[in-house]
Amino acid sequence: MSNFIDVCALDDINLDTGVCALVNNEQVAIFRPAASGTLFAINNYDPIGKANVLSRGLISDVKGHLTVASPLYKQHYRLDNGECLEDENVRVTTYQTKVENNRVLVAV
Amino acid sequence: MTNKQNLIVIGNGMVGHKFLESLVELEQAQNYNITVLCEEPRPAYDRVYLSSYFSGKTADDLSLVSEGFFEANNIDLKLNCKAQSIDRTAKSVTTESGETLSYDKLILATGSFPFVPPVPGHERDNCLVYRTIEDLEAITAGAKNSKVGVVVGGGLLGLEAAKALKDLGLETHVVEFAPRLMAVQVDEAGGALLKTKIEELGVRVHTNKNTQNITDGDTCQHKMEFADGESLETDLILFSAGIRPQDAIARECQLELGPRGGIQINNHCQTSDENIYAIGECALWGGMIYGLVAPGYNMAKVAAQHLSQCGDATFEGADMSTKLKLMGVDVASIGDCHARTEGALSYAYTDEVNQVYKKIVVSADKKLLLGAVMIGDAEDYGNLLQMALNNIELPASPEALILPSLDGAAKPVLGPDALPDTAQICSCYDVSKGAICCSVQDGAQTIGDVKAITKAGTGCGGCTALVTQVMNNELTKLGVEVNTDICEHFAYTRQDLYNIIRIEGIKSFAELINKHGKGHGCEICKPAVGSMLASCWNEYVLDDKHIGLQDTNDIFLGNMQKDGTYSVVPRVPGGEITPEGLIVIGQIAKDYGLYTKITGGQRIDLFGAQLHQLPDIWRRLVDAGFETGHAYGKSLRTVKSCVGSTWCRYGVDDSVGLAIELENRYKGLRSPHKIKFAVSGCTRECAEAQSKDVGVIATENGWNLYVCGNGGMKPRHTDLLAQGLDKETLIKYIDRFLMFYVKTADRLQRTSVWMDNLEGGLDYLKQVVLEDSLGMAEELETQMAAVVGTYQCEWKTTIESPEKLKRFSHFINADQPDDNVQFVKERGQIRPANENERINKDNLIAIS
């Protein structure tokens, strides 16, 4: 059973951007796409660029999939399942999110 | 080695050098020991662009010799070495210094010399000619003590020379024997219009003038007395009354010459002695001397092939059609422009308002185009030339070819399909339609690609429109749909989107994609639109409605490095910085343990700053008077400068002062790509301005403005856009240039590639920026004024906004830094730890 942890206020995440939260010692990138009513969370570590930067990437719509483009070398990671569009062998962990009373919660 | 034959080439002018280039490309070149005798002190240079020497090009710039050419090909080049005589029996050449060299084959590429009419007094001081770099040096020296200059001869070269005198600041006159200028290429009406236009540019033209005597003047050094009793006083006289073949050495060894000179050659360019070839302006073929470079190049190739018995090219005459810009006036002439063919008929069009004259000459049956003249507007040249050269049947009403199109009706333009594959599209580089089509089949998709592969359109540029048509036609044939959409979300080019944003006054990405796009945007269109919105309206880039559009560098106003940390670059306008400023930067670097490095743009880069440190660092920088350097943005980076006239012994003007002014004016301008400037205080060019997007160089006559250069992967030198400018005009031109670039370039297209892809290239850019040919100069200046007037330092705005500062922390819910960021020491400073060092925790530095 997932354990949701409160990380920040919804307003702390600008529309169409991401932030990084520290949840149970894991770095979680949380995105708030303008295109969707929901939030998405994936691991913040870019396995190709080898740095904790994904929360700082641009939210990008690629053929109908919402992704984040890594700010280092521009690979796209799907926000819903963590898949890297450029390399099917690469995938980042995804996490559940929800919004309650204007607070953002993540389950790790 | 022993069975090698001796090949001697006399002359290393443009054609002589082309011969060497053509020959060494062939394997058979190995069979020869090649010796080149060159009378001039330097090897081949570009005589076609000789006048650019007066607009800042040096002898080195004009050189046609690629580095190490002679050495690499084992060619023995003897400079300052004039061939004196040829002994055809002994097969040897004797030089002026008395050395005798034997040959098996001999190439005469001696060129021509300027004809000086034998008028009494023609040998007086400051009576000069215009052919070699030494001549130009003499002209420059002579002009120093002169107020008035006269060019004798109103032909093509004469008018070029007149421009040179004008550029040197002389009151300039052209004296022509014939009743009109450019009598060979232009008819009477065309000549009259050309005269009007040239006089408007401040050059006095005297036609029908037969100089009888040159004697002492009253107000000037010389007085020229004409047959009609009039006279003209001048300090400097430049003879440009035609050329004569340099055939003395051939005459002396009794090679066959034409009745009026010129060494007779056959279709293989052989003279009457089969072991001796003649090429270029010394050669006479079919009773003609070809005084243009293209036929000379052709002869060079033919001779090289025949000599090495490889290939079967022959020289069978050449088309003498020309298109050029004389002192900014378009002049073009094709084929039989005087309608001398029997039964030829002419159509002429004159527009006195816009000063345009066009004439076409057609065959008696009105089926074929025989010739044409164009003054003031030579846009139809490419089209008409192809019709004439390829005997293409004319439309029913040939006059439509030169009449302006009314009611938007399209002109009958020759479709590229009508041209045979062999049709020569670019005469400068002899590129055929077939070669252009091949480059497209091999993957070229833009005019820039085609230019890079084939060189077509990179000479005079007159064929660019036609090259583009041929390319597009071929792309269509191949079924290549050239998709210029910026990305899947907008079916528009960047230029389309920019115009939509401007015209509809669109202020946000959401509005633009709702009205004109689909989907939700991506990392291609979002930053591009963010940049365009900033170019147009200049709102704070981290405004809530823009923040999602920015690349990470723009969001955090720093350059992300490989480990996720950022670099900090404060603006140092013109590279000028006080000791106090240096101390502040040094102290900050010390306090935050940052790695420091001097950049190529004359400022200081601080590396290794973590997100949470950025606001504190910038608060201290802003408090000390620094502003953001926009090192992270697609925007103006720096204006580099040399030390200038303030300190430098050689400085002509204050390059630092101007650099600071320019940097402060254009800082913050968001553009399709980064923009770099430099200002040099004299022509020694220590600021390397000729490798920047915008380069400015001080001269005695004012500022010279260079544009569209860059360093990087494909370095490119700038082109001269305008010269001798005062500061006000300089800034006006830069305003127009930059805003036109911002308006029309593609995403991530540097200025150099942008210009290469503009139809018409540099000339077109000059028309837009200097002559306001699009009528948009005022609009561009106003738009720039708006950007300049709304500048804000993004870091200052950011540190004053607590809301915005929340983002500057690695974690939204914790204060600690990213534990993946680790540094080690190297040469006394930090650097990111590599993977092993990270795992083994080798010498890691404690991070604050």
PDB file of C-alpha atoms in Angstrom, chain B residues 313-439:
ATOM      1  CA  ALA B 313      37.240  19.501 -73.623  1.00  0.00           C
ATOM      2  CA  THR B 314      37.628  22.139 -76.309  1.00  0.00           C
ATOM      3  CA  PHE B 315      37.334  25.891 -76.266  1.00  0.00           C
ATOM      4  CA  GLU B 316      34.711  27.101 -78.664  1.00  0.00           C
ATOM      5  CA  GLY B 317      34.193  30.688 -77.733  1.00  0.00           C
ATOM      6  CA  ALA B 318      32.311  32.018 -74.762  1.00  0.00           C
ATOM      7  CA  ASP B 319      29.301  34.037 -73.916  1.00  0.00           C
ATOM      8  CA  MET B 320      30.245  37.580 -72.948  1.00  0.00           C
ATOM      9  CA  SER B 321      27.040  38.422 -71.158  1.00  0.00           C
ATOM     10  CA  THR B 322      27.607  40.233 -67.892  1.00  0.00           C
ATOM     11  CA  LYS B 323      25.674  41.379 -64.908  1.00  0.00           C
ATOM     12  CA  LEU B 324      27.261  43.593 -62.325  1.00  0.00           C
ATOM     13  CA  LYS B 325      26.699  46.313 -59.845  1.00  0.00           C
ATOM     14  CA  LEU B 326      28.623  49.463 -60.671  1.00  0.00           C
ATOM     15  CA  MET B 327      28.626  51.910 -57.789  1.00  0.00           C
ATOM     16  CA  GLY B 328      25.374  50.360 -56.628  1.00  0.00           C
ATOM     17  CA  VAL B 329      23.739  50.535 -60.065  1.00  0.00           C
ATOM     18  CA  ASP B 330      22.609  47.249 -61.597  1.00  0.00           C
ATOM     19  CA  VAL B 331      23.892  46.839 -65.143  1.00  0.00           C
ATOM     20  CA  ALA B 332      23.397  43.776 -67.304  1.00  0.00           C
ATOM     21  CA  SER B 333      24.082  42.978 -70.900  1.00  0.00           C
ATOM     22  CA  ILE B 334      23.334  39.798 -72.831  1.00  0.00           C
ATOM     23  CA  GLY B 335      24.444  38.671 -76.270  1.00  0.00           C
ATOM     24  CA  ASP B 336      23.624  40.895 -79.234  1.00  0.00           C
ATOM     25  CA  CYS B 337      22.469  43.891 -77.246  1.00  0.00           C
ATOM     26  CA  HIS B 338      22.990  46.297 -80.149  1.00  0.00           C
ATOM     27  CA  ALA B 339      20.616  44.342 -82.438  1.00  0.00           C
ATOM     28  CA  ARG B 340      23.282  43.815 -85.088  1.00  0.00           C
ATOM     29  CA  THR B 341      21.907  40.447 -86.203  1.00  0.00           C
ATOM     30  CA  GLU B 342      20.110  40.776 -89.497  1.00  0.00           C
ATOM     31  CA  GLY B 343      16.398  41.346 -89.122  1.00  0.00           C
ATOM     32  CA  ALA B 344      16.649  41.617 -85.337  1.00  0.00           C
ATOM     33  CA  LEU B 345      13.806  43.420 -83.595  1.00  0.00           C
ATOM     34  CA  SER B 346      13.889  45.224 -80.271  1.00  0.00           C
ATOM     35  CA  TYR B 347      11.486  45.889 -77.432  1.00  0.00           C
ATOM     36  CA  ALA B 348      12.427  48.591 -74.944  1.00  0.00           C
ATOM     37  CA  TYR B 349      10.943  49.755 -71.670  1.00  0.00           C
ATOM     38  CA  THR B 350      11.896  52.966 -69.898  1.00  0.00           C
ATOM     39  CA  ASP B 351      10.743  54.034 -66.450  1.00  0.00           C
ATOM     40  CA  GLU B 352      12.124  57.499 -65.727  1.00  0.00           C
ATOM     41  CA  VAL B 353      10.477  57.621 -62.332  1.00  0.00           C
ATOM     42  CA  ASN B 354      12.325  54.628 -60.958  1.00  0.00           C
ATOM     43  CA  GLN B 355      15.225  55.021 -63.390  1.00  0.00           C
ATOM     44  CA  VAL B 356      14.949  51.627 -64.991  1.00  0.00           C
ATOM     45  CA  TYR B 357      15.741  50.765 -68.600  1.00  0.00           C
ATOM     46  CA  LYS B 358      15.314  47.364 -70.195  1.00  0.00           C
ATOM     47  CA  LYS B 359      15.599  46.217 -73.754  1.00  0.00           C
ATOM     48  CA  ILE B 360      15.393  42.831 -75.417  1.00  0.00           C
ATOM     49  CA  VAL B 361      16.522  41.966 -78.915  1.00  0.00           C
ATOM     50  CA  VAL B 362      14.709  39.105 -80.633  1.00  0.00           C
ATOM     51  CA  SER B 363      15.100  37.260 -83.924  1.00  0.00           C
ATOM     52  CA  ALA B 364      13.100  38.344 -86.993  1.00  0.00           C
ATOM     53  CA  ASP B 365      10.529  35.603 -86.385  1.00  0.00           C
ATOM     54  CA  LYS B 366      10.232  36.678 -82.724  1.00  0.00           C
ATOM     55  CA  LYS B 367      11.001  33.112 -81.645  1.00  0.00           C
ATOM     56  CA  LEU B 368      14.450  33.535 -80.105  1.00  0.00           C
ATOM     57  CA  LEU B 369      16.062  35.970 -77.700  1.00  0.00           C
ATOM     58  CA  LEU B 370      19.287  37.384 -79.134  1.00  0.00           C
ATOM     59  CA  GLY B 371      20.280  39.966 -76.594  1.00  0.00           C
ATOM     60  CA  ALA B 372      19.240  42.278 -73.781  1.00  0.00           C
ATOM     61  CA  VAL B 373      20.267  45.365 -71.845  1.00  0.00           C
ATOM     62  CA  MET B 374      19.155  46.185 -68.329  1.00  0.00           C
ATOM     63  CA  ILE B 375      20.018  49.250 -66.272  1.00  0.00           C
ATOM     64  CA  GLY B 376      18.707  49.960 -62.791  1.00  0.00           C
ATOM     65  CA  ASP B 377      17.033  46.590 -62.398  1.00  0.00           C
ATOM     66  CA  ALA B 378      18.730  43.407 -63.536  1.00  0.00           C
ATOM     67  CA  GLU B 379      16.464  40.943 -61.799  1.00  0.00           C
ATOM     68  CA  ASP B 380      15.438  39.328 -65.085  1.00  0.00           C
ATOM     69  CA  TYR B 381      19.051  38.639 -66.082  1.00  0.00           C
ATOM     70  CA  GLY B 382      19.223  34.963 -65.112  1.00  0.00           C
ATOM     71  CA  ASN B 383      15.977  34.171 -66.798  1.00  0.00           C
ATOM     72  CA  LEU B 384      16.787  36.039 -70.014  1.00  0.00           C
ATOM     73  CA  LEU B 385      20.326  34.691 -70.206  1.00  0.00           C
ATOM     74  CA  GLN B 386      19.115  31.102 -70.056  1.00  0.00           C
ATOM     75  CA  MET B 387      16.563  31.812 -72.792  1.00  0.00           C
ATOM     76  CA  ALA B 388      19.255  33.287 -75.015  1.00  0.00           C
ATOM     77  CA  LEU B 389      21.909  30.643 -74.356  1.00  0.00           C
ATOM     78  CA  ASN B 390      19.639  27.651 -74.714  1.00  0.00           C
ATOM     79  CA  ASN B 391      17.631  28.894 -77.713  1.00  0.00           C
ATOM     80  CA  ILE B 392      14.395  28.554 -75.834  1.00  0.00           C
ATOM     81  CA  GLU B 393      11.332  29.594 -77.750  1.00  0.00           C
ATOM     82  CA  LEU B 394       9.915  32.920 -76.575  1.00  0.00           C
ATOM     83  CA  PRO B 395       6.356  33.407 -75.364  1.00  0.00           C
ATOM     84  CA  ALA B 396       3.861  34.915 -77.793  1.00  0.00           C
ATOM     85  CA  SER B 397       4.357  38.401 -76.389  1.00  0.00           C
ATOM     86  CA  PRO B 398       8.094  38.685 -75.670  1.00  0.00           C
ATOM     87  CA  GLU B 399       7.646  42.216 -74.284  1.00  0.00           C
ATOM     88  CA  ALA B 400       6.046  40.692 -71.202  1.00  0.00           C
ATOM     89  CA  LEU B 401       9.538  39.515 -70.269  1.00  0.00           C
ATOM     90  CA  ILE B 402      10.626  43.029 -69.392  1.00  0.00           C
ATOM     91  CA  LEU B 403       7.385  44.819 -68.603  1.00  0.00           C
ATOM     92  CA  PRO B 404       6.524  45.160 -64.926  1.00  0.00           C
ATOM     93  CA  SER B 405       3.759  42.783 -64.005  1.00  0.00           C
ATOM     94  CA  LEU B 406       0.490  44.605 -63.501  1.00  0.00           C
ATOM     95  CA  ASP B 407      -2.452  43.421 -61.432  1.00  0.00           C
ATOM     96  CA  GLY B 408      -0.249  40.796 -59.888  1.00  0.00           C
ATOM     97  CA  ALA B 409      -0.134  38.801 -63.115  1.00  0.00           C
ATOM     98  CA  ALA B 410       2.940  36.584 -63.006  1.00  0.00           C
ATOM     99  CA  LYS B 411       5.752  37.264 -65.433  1.00  0.00           C
ATOM    100  CA  PRO B 412       6.452  34.532 -67.923  1.00  0.00           C
ATOM    101  CA  VAL B 413       9.364  33.029 -66.044  1.00  0.00           C
ATOM    102  CA  LEU B 414      11.291  30.227 -67.562  1.00  0.00           C
ATOM    103  CA  GLY B 415      10.557  27.050 -65.645  1.00  0.00           C
ATOM    104  CA  PRO B 416      13.724  25.191 -64.682  1.00  0.00           C
ATOM    105  CA  ASP B 417      12.267  22.219 -66.540  1.00  0.00           C
ATOM    106  CA  ALA B 418      12.747  24.047 -69.820  1.00  0.00           C
ATOM    107  CA  LEU B 419      16.516  24.113 -69.291  1.00  0.00           C
ATOM    108  CA  PRO B 420      18.745  21.288 -70.468  1.00  0.00           C
ATOM    109  CA  ASP B 421      20.895  19.594 -67.809  1.00  0.00           C
ATOM    110  CA  THR B 422      23.964  21.149 -69.380  1.00  0.00           C
ATOM    111  CA  ALA B 423      22.654  24.705 -68.984  1.00  0.00           C
ATOM    112  CA  GLN B 424      25.206  26.735 -67.067  1.00  0.00           C
ATOM    113  CA  ILE B 425      23.427  28.270 -64.095  1.00  0.00           C
ATOM    114  CA  CYS B 426      26.382  29.774 -62.241  1.00  0.00           C
ATOM    115  CA  SER B 427      28.951  31.203 -64.607  1.00  0.00           C
ATOM    116  CA  CYS B 428      31.411  32.205 -61.876  1.00  0.00           C
ATOM    117  CA  TYR B 429      31.945  28.587 -60.848  1.00  0.00           C
ATOM    118  CA  ASP B 430      30.695  26.959 -64.031  1.00  0.00           C
ATOM    119  CA  VAL B 431      27.931  25.020 -62.301  1.00  0.00           C
ATOM    120  CA  SER B 432      25.370  23.371 -64.557  1.00  0.00           C
ATOM    121  CA  LYS B 433      21.738  22.678 -63.846  1.00  0.00           C
ATOM    122  CA  GLY B 434      22.668  18.992 -63.754  1.00  0.00           C
ATOM    123  CA  ALA B 435      25.216  19.558 -60.974  1.00  0.00           C
ATOM    124  CA  ILE B 436      22.651  21.407 -58.859  1.00  0.00           C
ATOM    125  CA  CYS B 437      20.106  18.636 -59.399  1.00  0.00           C
ATOM    126  CA  CYS B 438      22.740  16.068 -58.364  1.00  0.00           C
ATOM    127  CA  SER B 439      23.424  17.919 -55.130  1.00  0.00           C
TER     128      SER B 439
END
